[in-house]
PDB file of C-alpha atoms in Angstrom:
ATOM      1  CA  MET A   1     -22.920  30.742  -2.413  1.00  0.00           C
ATOM      2  CA  PHE A   2     -25.945  32.859  -1.405  1.00  0.00           C
ATOM      3  CA  THR A   3     -27.542  30.471   1.056  1.00  0.00           C
ATOM      4  CA  HIS A   4     -28.187  30.841   4.749  1.00  0.00           C
ATOM      5  CA  PRO A   5     -25.577  28.589   6.403  1.00  0.00           C
ATOM      6  CA  HIS A   6     -26.726  26.080   8.980  1.00  0.00           C
ATOM      7  CA  VAL A   7     -25.401  26.818  12.472  1.00  0.00           C
ATOM      8  CA  PRO A   8     -24.257  23.534  14.068  1.00  0.00           C
ATOM      9  CA  ASP A   9     -24.650  23.057  17.804  1.00  0.00           C
ATOM     10  CA  SER A  10     -21.337  23.655  19.563  1.00  0.00           C
ATOM     11  CA  PRO A  11     -19.872  25.376  22.650  1.00  0.00           C
ATOM     12  CA  ILE A  12     -19.127  28.459  20.540  1.00  0.00           C
ATOM     13  CA  ALA A  13     -22.691  28.533  19.154  1.00  0.00           C
ATOM     14  CA  ARG A  14     -24.045  28.396  22.726  1.00  0.00           C
ATOM     15  CA  TRP A  15     -21.741  31.246  23.799  1.00  0.00           C
ATOM     16  CA  ASP A  16     -23.753  34.400  24.559  1.00  0.00           C
ATOM     17  CA  THR A  17     -23.605  36.435  21.342  1.00  0.00           C
ATOM     18  CA  ARG A  18     -22.866  39.701  23.133  1.00  0.00           C
ATOM     19  CA  TRP A  19     -19.752  38.327  24.815  1.00  0.00           C
ATOM     20  CA  LYS A  20     -18.742  36.505  21.647  1.00  0.00           C
ATOM     21  CA  LEU A  21     -19.092  39.623  19.490  1.00  0.00           C
ATOM     22  CA  ALA A  22     -17.056  41.743  21.895  1.00  0.00           C
ATOM     23  CA  ALA A  23     -14.343  39.100  22.261  1.00  0.00           C
ATOM     24  CA  ILE A  24     -13.976  38.304  18.548  1.00  0.00           C
ATOM     25  CA  VAL A  25     -13.922  41.963  17.476  1.00  0.00           C
ATOM     26  CA  ALA A  26     -11.280  42.761  20.100  1.00  0.00           C
ATOM     27  CA  ALA A  27      -9.248  39.702  19.101  1.00  0.00           C
ATOM     28  CA  ALA A  28      -9.426  40.619  15.397  1.00  0.00           C
ATOM     29  CA  ALA A  29      -8.323  44.196  16.143  1.00  0.00           C
ATOM     30  CA  GLY A  30      -5.442  42.924  18.268  1.00  0.00           C
ATOM     31  CA  THR A  31      -4.413  40.443  15.587  1.00  0.00           C
ATOM     32  CA  ALA A  32      -4.386  43.226  12.982  1.00  0.00           C
ATOM     33  CA  ALA A  33      -1.869  45.109  15.153  1.00  0.00           C
ATOM     34  CA  ILE A  34       0.571  42.164  15.274  1.00  0.00           C
ATOM     35  CA  THR A  35       3.659  42.592  13.107  1.00  0.00           C
ATOM     36  CA  LYS A  36       5.825  39.526  13.814  1.00  0.00           C
ATOM     37  CA  LEU A  37       5.443  36.020  12.412  1.00  0.00           C
ATOM     38  CA  ALA A  38       5.499  33.986  15.636  1.00  0.00           C
ATOM     39  CA  PRO A  39       2.637  35.834  17.419  1.00  0.00           C
ATOM     40  CA  ALA A  40       0.647  35.856  14.169  1.00  0.00           C
ATOM     41  CA  SER A  41       1.080  32.079  13.912  1.00  0.00           C
ATOM     42  CA  VAL A  42      -0.235  31.648  17.454  1.00  0.00           C
ATOM     43  CA  ALA A  43      -3.187  33.913  16.615  1.00  0.00           C
ATOM     44  CA  LEU A  44      -3.933  31.706  13.608  1.00  0.00           C
ATOM     45  CA  ALA A  45      -3.742  28.617  15.825  1.00  0.00           C
ATOM     46  CA  VAL A  46      -6.230  30.239  18.220  1.00  0.00           C
ATOM     47  CA  GLY A  47      -8.598  31.045  15.352  1.00  0.00           C
ATOM     48  CA  LEU A  48      -8.404  27.501  13.976  1.00  0.00           C
ATOM     49  CA  SER A  49      -9.000  26.112  17.480  1.00  0.00           C
ATOM     50  CA  LEU A  50     -12.169  28.200  17.774  1.00  0.00           C
ATOM     51  CA  ILE A  51     -13.277  26.916  14.358  1.00  0.00           C
ATOM     52  CA  ALA A  52     -12.699  23.351  15.552  1.00  0.00           C
ATOM     53  CA  LEU A  53     -14.772  24.052  18.685  1.00  0.00           C
ATOM     54  CA  SER A  54     -17.484  25.532  16.465  1.00  0.00           C
ATOM     55  CA  ARG A  55     -17.824  22.207  14.572  1.00  0.00           C
ATOM     56  CA  LEU A  56     -18.205  23.985  11.240  1.00  0.00           C
ATOM     57  CA  PRO A  57     -18.346  21.786   8.108  1.00  0.00           C
ATOM     58  CA  ALA A  58     -14.900  21.131   6.663  1.00  0.00           C
ATOM     59  CA  HIS A  59     -15.876  22.094   3.094  1.00  0.00           C
ATOM     60  CA  ARG A  60     -17.168  25.473   4.265  1.00  0.00           C
ATOM     61  CA  VAL A  61     -14.034  26.180   6.289  1.00  0.00           C
ATOM     62  CA  LEU A  62     -11.676  25.152   3.479  1.00  0.00           C
ATOM     63  CA  GLY A  63     -13.562  27.236   0.921  1.00  0.00           C
ATOM     64  CA  ARG A  64     -13.508  30.378   3.070  1.00  0.00           C
ATOM     65  CA  MET A  65      -9.863  29.918   4.062  1.00  0.00           C
ATOM     66  CA  ALA A  66      -8.935  29.510   0.396  1.00  0.00           C
ATOM     67  CA  LEU A  67     -10.545  32.888  -0.332  1.00  0.00           C
ATOM     68  CA  PHE A  68      -8.672  34.521   2.544  1.00  0.00           C
ATOM     69  CA  ALA A  69      -5.412  32.955   1.378  1.00  0.00           C
ATOM     70  CA  PHE A  70      -5.975  34.169  -2.179  1.00  0.00           C
ATOM     71  CA  ALA A  71      -6.630  37.726  -0.926  1.00  0.00           C
ATOM     72  CA  ALA A  72      -3.400  37.735   1.130  1.00  0.00           C
ATOM     73  CA  LEU A  73      -1.254  36.007  -1.501  1.00  0.00           C
ATOM     74  CA  PRO A  74       0.018  39.253  -3.159  1.00  0.00           C
ATOM     75  CA  PHE A  75       1.813  40.233   0.067  1.00  0.00           C
ATOM     76  CA  LEU A  76       3.550  36.869   0.211  1.00  0.00           C
ATOM     77  CA  ILE A  77       4.603  37.164  -3.431  1.00  0.00           C
ATOM     78  CA  LEU A  78       5.736  40.805  -3.528  1.00  0.00           C
ATOM     79  CA  LEU A  79       7.382  41.518  -0.166  1.00  0.00           C
ATOM     80  CA  PRO A  80      10.314  39.033  -0.535  1.00  0.00           C
ATOM     81  CA  PHE A  81      11.346  40.849  -3.742  1.00  0.00           C
ATOM     82  CA  THR A  82      10.785  44.440  -2.580  1.00  0.00           C
ATOM     83  CA  LEU A  83      11.626  44.734   1.143  1.00  0.00           C
ATOM     84  CA  ASP A  84      15.202  45.138   2.463  1.00  0.00           C
ATOM     85  CA  LEU A  85      16.958  43.714  -0.586  1.00  0.00           C
ATOM     86  CA  SER A  86      20.361  44.792   0.768  1.00  0.00           C
ATOM     87  CA  GLY A  87      20.062  42.614   3.878  1.00  0.00           C
ATOM     88  CA  ALA A  88      20.242  38.862   4.359  1.00  0.00           C
ATOM     89  CA  GLY A  89      18.681  36.767   1.657  1.00  0.00           C
ATOM     90  CA  TRP A  90      19.272  34.625  -1.376  1.00  0.00           C
ATOM     91  CA  SER A  91      20.187  35.358  -4.981  1.00  0.00           C
ATOM     92  CA  ILE A  92      18.381  33.384  -7.669  1.00  0.00           C
ATOM     93  CA  GLY A  93      20.088  34.440 -10.870  1.00  0.00           C
ATOM     94  CA  PRO A  94      19.462  38.170 -11.316  1.00  0.00           C
ATOM     95  CA  VAL A  95      16.678  38.152  -8.709  1.00  0.00           C
ATOM     96  CA  ARG A  96      17.332  38.919  -5.033  1.00  0.00           C
ATOM     97  CA  VAL A  97      15.050  37.358  -2.394  1.00  0.00           C
ATOM     98  CA  SER A  98      15.069  39.151   0.954  1.00  0.00           C
ATOM     99  CA  GLU A  99      14.896  37.065   4.112  1.00  0.00           C
ATOM    100  CA  GLN A 100      13.257  39.907   6.023  1.00  0.00           C
ATOM    101  CA  GLY A 101      10.791  40.427   3.184  1.00  0.00           C
ATOM    102  CA  LEU A 102       9.901  36.730   3.171  1.00  0.00           C
ATOM    103  CA  ILE A 103       9.310  36.759   6.932  1.00  0.00           C
ATOM    104  CA  ALA A 104       7.245  39.947   6.675  1.00  0.00           C
ATOM    105  CA  GLY A 105       5.183  38.447   3.843  1.00  0.00           C
ATOM    106  CA  LEU A 106       4.540  35.298   5.850  1.00  0.00           C
ATOM    107  CA  ALA A 107       3.534  37.439   8.847  1.00  0.00           C
ATOM    108  CA  VAL A 108       0.992  39.386   6.777  1.00  0.00           C
ATOM    109  CA  PHE A 109      -0.292  36.190   5.154  1.00  0.00           C
ATOM    110  CA  THR A 110      -0.683  34.445   8.516  1.00  0.00           C
ATOM    111  CA  ARG A 111      -2.301  37.496  10.091  1.00  0.00           C
ATOM    112  CA  CYS A 112      -4.893  37.685   7.312  1.00  0.00           C
ATOM    113  CA  LEU A 113      -5.771  34.011   7.759  1.00  0.00           C
ATOM    114  CA  ALA A 114      -6.059  34.516  11.524  1.00  0.00           C
ATOM    115  CA  ILE A 115      -8.443  37.463  11.129  1.00  0.00           C
ATOM    116  CA  GLY A 116     -10.435  35.508   8.544  1.00  0.00           C
ATOM    117  CA  SER A 117     -10.785  32.533  10.871  1.00  0.00           C
ATOM    118  CA  LEU A 118     -12.023  34.799  13.677  1.00  0.00           C
ATOM    119  CA  ALA A 119     -14.539  36.411  11.325  1.00  0.00           C
ATOM    120  CA  MET A 120     -15.750  32.969  10.279  1.00  0.00           C
ATOM    121  CA  VAL A 121     -16.317  32.021  13.915  1.00  0.00           C
ATOM    122  CA  LEU A 122     -18.393  35.169  14.415  1.00  0.00           C
ATOM    123  CA  THR A 123     -20.526  34.917  11.272  1.00  0.00           C
ATOM    124  CA  ASP A 124     -21.043  31.140  11.091  1.00  0.00           C
ATOM    125  CA  THR A 125     -21.904  30.337  14.711  1.00  0.00           C
ATOM    126  CA  ALA A 126     -24.946  32.613  15.074  1.00  0.00           C
ATOM    127  CA  PRO A 127     -27.696  33.862  12.751  1.00  0.00           C
ATOM    128  CA  MET A 128     -27.227  37.369  11.405  1.00  0.00           C
ATOM    129  CA  HIS A 129     -30.255  38.797  13.203  1.00  0.00           C
ATOM    130  CA  LEU A 130     -28.946  37.488  16.523  1.00  0.00           C
ATOM    131  CA  THR A 131     -25.548  39.091  15.954  1.00  0.00           C
ATOM    132  CA  LEU A 132     -27.210  42.411  15.094  1.00  0.00           C
ATOM    133  CA  ALA A 133     -29.354  42.223  18.227  1.00  0.00           C
ATOM    134  CA  ALA A 134     -26.225  41.580  20.296  1.00  0.00           C
ATOM    135  CA  ALA A 135     -24.501  44.549  18.674  1.00  0.00           C
ATOM    136  CA  HIS A 136     -27.502  46.723  19.583  1.00  0.00           C
ATOM    137  CA  ARG A 137     -27.188  45.642  23.206  1.00  0.00           C
ATOM    138  CA  LEU A 138     -23.528  46.689  23.028  1.00  0.00           C
ATOM    139  CA  ARG A 139     -24.666  50.228  22.100  1.00  0.00           C
ATOM    140  CA  ILE A 140     -23.862  50.063  18.381  1.00  0.00           C
ATOM    141  CA  PRO A 141     -26.014  52.732  16.619  1.00  0.00           C
ATOM    142  CA  GLY A 142     -29.360  51.293  15.557  1.00  0.00           C
ATOM    143  CA  LEU A 143     -29.341  52.994  12.144  1.00  0.00           C
ATOM    144  CA  LEU A 144     -26.059  51.298  11.250  1.00  0.00           C
ATOM    145  CA  LEU A 145     -27.481  47.926  12.302  1.00  0.00           C
ATOM    146  CA  LEU A 146     -30.621  48.474  10.219  1.00  0.00           C
ATOM    147  CA  LEU A 147     -28.507  49.240   7.161  1.00  0.00           C
ATOM    148  CA  MET A 148     -26.385  46.139   7.761  1.00  0.00           C
ATOM    149  CA  GLY A 149     -29.457  43.950   8.181  1.00  0.00           C
ATOM    150  CA  MET A 150     -31.129  45.237   5.010  1.00  0.00           C
ATOM    151  CA  ALA A 151     -27.897  44.924   3.018  1.00  0.00           C
ATOM    152  CA  TYR A 152     -27.552  41.318   4.207  1.00  0.00           C
ATOM    153  CA  ARG A 153     -31.170  40.523   3.363  1.00  0.00           C
ATOM    154  CA  TYR A 154     -31.113  42.161  -0.065  1.00  0.00           C
ATOM    155  CA  THR A 155     -27.938  40.383  -1.048  1.00  0.00           C
ATOM    156  CA  PHE A 156     -29.984  37.184  -1.098  1.00  0.00           C
ATOM    157  CA  LEU A 157     -32.944  38.820  -2.853  1.00  0.00           C
ATOM    158  CA  LEU A 158     -30.801  40.294  -5.633  1.00  0.00           C
ATOM    159  CA  ALA A 159     -29.007  36.967  -6.018  1.00  0.00           C
ATOM    160  CA  SER A 160     -32.397  35.252  -6.388  1.00  0.00           C
ATOM    161  CA  GLU A 161     -33.471  37.782  -9.036  1.00  0.00           C
ATOM    162  CA  LEU A 162     -30.197  37.289 -10.912  1.00  0.00           C
ATOM    163  CA  ARG A 163     -30.640  33.516 -10.787  1.00  0.00           C
ATOM    164  CA  ARG A 164     -34.155  33.742 -12.247  1.00  0.00           C
ATOM    165  CA  VAL A 165     -33.048  35.988 -15.105  1.00  0.00           C
ATOM    166  CA  ARG A 166     -30.032  33.776 -15.797  1.00  0.00           C
ATOM    167  CA  ILE A 167     -32.243  30.679 -16.030  1.00  0.00           C
ATOM    168  CA  ALA A 168     -34.583  32.534 -18.399  1.00  0.00           C
ATOM    169  CA  LEU A 169     -31.650  33.470 -20.637  1.00  0.00           C
ATOM    170  CA  ARG A 170     -30.300  29.930 -20.699  1.00  0.00           C
ATOM    171  CA  CYS A 171     -33.751  28.549 -21.568  1.00  0.00           C
ATOM    172  CA  ARG A 172     -33.667  30.856 -24.586  1.00  0.00           C
ATOM    173  CA  GLY A 173     -30.324  29.478 -25.687  1.00  0.00           C
ATOM    174  CA  PHE A 174     -28.103  32.380 -24.557  1.00  0.00           C
ATOM    175  CA  ARG A 175     -24.524  31.588 -23.529  1.00  0.00           C
ATOM    176  CA  ILE A 176     -22.113  34.270 -22.351  1.00  0.00           C
ATOM    177  CA  LYS A 177     -19.360  34.886 -24.886  1.00  0.00           C
ATOM    178  CA  ALA A 178     -16.672  37.544 -25.209  1.00  0.00           C
ATOM    179  CA  ASN A 179     -18.315  39.387 -28.099  1.00  0.00           C
ATOM    180  CA  ARG A 180     -20.508  42.440 -28.630  1.00  0.00           C
ATOM    181  CA  HIS A 181     -23.764  40.538 -28.233  1.00  0.00           C
ATOM    182  CA  GLY A 182     -22.576  38.904 -24.994  1.00  0.00           C
ATOM    183  CA  TYR A 183     -21.479  42.197 -23.452  1.00  0.00           C
ATOM    184  CA  ARG A 184     -24.688  43.984 -24.496  1.00  0.00           C
ATOM    185  CA  THR A 185     -26.899  41.221 -23.102  1.00  0.00           C
ATOM    186  CA  THR A 186     -24.944  41.117 -19.853  1.00  0.00           C
ATOM    187  CA  GLY A 187     -25.371  44.888 -19.503  1.00  0.00           C
ATOM    188  CA  HIS A 188     -29.121  44.583 -20.040  1.00  0.00           C
ATOM    189  CA  LEU A 189     -29.214  41.772 -17.473  1.00  0.00           C
ATOM    190  CA  VAL A 190     -27.439  43.809 -14.788  1.00  0.00           C
ATOM    191  CA  GLY A 191     -29.637  46.830 -15.510  1.00  0.00           C
ATOM    192  CA  ALA A 192     -32.816  44.778 -15.260  1.00  0.00           C
ATOM    193  CA  VAL A 193     -31.750  43.282 -11.927  1.00  0.00           C
ATOM    194  CA  LEU A 194     -30.917  46.725 -10.510  1.00  0.00           C
ATOM    195  CA  VAL A 195     -34.206  48.234 -11.709  1.00  0.00           C
ATOM    196  CA  ARG A 196     -36.229  45.381 -10.228  1.00  0.00           C
ATOM    197  CA  GLY A 197     -34.250  45.728  -6.995  1.00  0.00           C
ATOM    198  CA  ALA A 198     -35.020  49.467  -6.846  1.00  0.00           C
ATOM    199  CA  ASP A 199     -38.735  48.794  -7.401  1.00  0.00           C
ATOM    200  CA  ARG A 200     -38.724  46.228  -4.621  1.00  0.00           C
ATOM    201  CA  ALA A 201     -36.947  48.684  -2.312  1.00  0.00           C
ATOM    202  CA  ASP A 202     -39.673  51.286  -2.929  1.00  0.00           C
ATOM    203  CA  ARG A 203     -42.394  48.771  -2.096  1.00  0.00           C
ATOM    204  CA  VAL A 204     -40.609  47.654   1.059  1.00  0.00           C
ATOM    205  CA  SER A 205     -40.125  51.287   2.140  1.00  0.00           C
ATOM    206  CA  GLU A 206     -43.857  51.971   1.772  1.00  0.00           C
ATOM    207  CA  ALA A 207     -44.729  48.767   3.636  1.00  0.00           C
ATOM    208  CA  MET A 208     -42.388  49.689   6.516  1.00  0.00           C
ATOM    209  CA  ARG A 209     -43.906  53.166   6.836  1.00  0.00           C
ATOM    210  CA  CYS A 210     -47.407  51.642   6.854  1.00  0.00           C
ATOM    211  CA  ARG A 211     -46.310  49.490   9.787  1.00  0.00           C
ATOM    212  CA  GLY A 212     -45.118  52.472  11.820  1.00  0.00           C
ATOM    213  CA  PHE A 213     -41.384  52.218  11.182  1.00  0.00           C
ATOM    214  CA  ASP A 214     -39.657  55.107  12.978  1.00  0.00           C
ATOM    215  CA  GLY A 215     -35.999  54.387  12.204  1.00  0.00           C
ATOM    216  CA  SER A 216     -35.303  52.693  15.544  1.00  0.00           C
ATOM    217  CA  PHE A 217     -33.839  49.206  15.890  1.00  0.00           C
ATOM    218  CA  HIS A 218     -36.268  46.907  17.732  1.00  0.00           C
ATOM    219  CA  THR A 219     -35.700  43.298  18.739  1.00  0.00           C
ATOM    220  CA  THR A 220     -37.441  40.737  20.910  1.00  0.00           C
ATOM    221  CA  THR A 221     -34.251  38.704  21.422  1.00  0.00           C
ATOM    222  CA  THR A 222     -33.298  38.126  25.049  1.00  0.00           C
ATOM    223  CA  PHE A 223     -29.810  37.399  26.336  1.00  0.00           C
ATOM    224  CA  ARG A 224     -28.605  35.811  29.550  1.00  0.00           C
ATOM    225  CA  SER A 225     -24.981  35.747  30.681  1.00  0.00           C
ATOM    226  CA  THR A 226     -23.461  32.708  32.364  1.00  0.00           C
ATOM    227  CA  PRO A 227     -20.086  32.226  34.073  1.00  0.00           C
ATOM    228  CA  THR A 228     -18.893  30.245  31.030  1.00  0.00           C
ATOM    229  CA  ASP A 229     -19.558  33.232  28.758  1.00  0.00           C
ATOM    230  CA  ILE A 230     -17.474  35.507  30.964  1.00  0.00           C
ATOM    231  CA  ILE A 231     -14.659  32.958  31.248  1.00  0.00           C
ATOM    232  CA  LEU A 232     -14.440  32.524  27.467  1.00  0.00           C
ATOM    233  CA  PHE A 233     -14.450  36.286  26.954  1.00  0.00           C
ATOM    234  CA  THR A 234     -11.706  36.781  29.532  1.00  0.00           C
ATOM    235  CA  LEU A 235      -9.622  33.973  28.012  1.00  0.00           C
ATOM    236  CA  ILE A 236      -9.795  35.409  24.480  1.00  0.00           C
ATOM    237  CA  ILE A 237      -8.930  38.921  25.680  1.00  0.00           C
ATOM    238  CA  ALA A 238      -6.053  37.616  27.805  1.00  0.00           C
ATOM    239  CA  ILE A 239      -4.593  35.676  24.869  1.00  0.00           C
ATOM    240  CA  THR A 240      -4.894  38.752  22.621  1.00  0.00           C
ATOM    241  CA  VAL A 241      -3.145  40.999  25.155  1.00  0.00           C
ATOM    242  CA  ALA A 242      -0.409  38.403  25.669  1.00  0.00           C
ATOM    243  CA  LEU A 243       0.200  38.167  21.918  1.00  0.00           C
ATOM    244  CA  LEU A 244       0.430  41.957  21.628  1.00  0.00           C
ATOM    245  CA  ILE A 245       2.924  42.135  24.494  1.00  0.00           C
ATOM    246  CA  TRP A 246       4.953  39.322  22.930  1.00  0.00           C
ATOM    247  CA  ASP A 247       4.898  41.083  19.580  1.00  0.00           C
ATOM    248  CA  ARG A 248       6.082  44.403  21.026  1.00  0.00           C
ATOM    249  CA  TYR A 249       8.630  43.273  23.605  1.00  0.00           C
TER     250      TYR A 249
END
């Protein structure tokens, strides 16, 4: 799971990252403010349409959407049995299922999938460093972007360290089991990975200071806006505003 995903060529990948970042963030914020099922369903359709335009691999999309669905599943399970039980609904033996609760649960579930699809479009259609450079051009604080970039980079480094230690343990015949030895060995493994990660962080800090690092975010990436970029941005914002108006009125 810790691999740099390939960015396929597509109209969304060629979209200027600054305009794309601004449009997707605004669309995700607008989608989070939607409360009704019908506008949330349209927002999900918009997100899936952008994924289709992005030409992302089907297995990657299905895997990510399954994670989003699993995260939102508790709302779909709990709300029909806890919200407005005195209103319209159905009785299944001693259990009362609320119609309003079911609709509200579906709205939350759909909204989560819509936001997840928008996030997937943003993260999978441009390299991380390009997205951070675009955010810097949009006046996002450079220190925050540096922290995000290092966190992203060190996720892969720590995963590589964990993989190496895991292979070493398996070569020595260790298999994780729910007993005292398994828990103790797992604790030692996590501690070793964290200690090695801290040592690496110290070395990287010294190397950055030797290279004149002053805490500022620097990039050589250049951007150029085209009429298509502006049209796509305007279209996404217009759809988001229309969905919010539909949801409210």
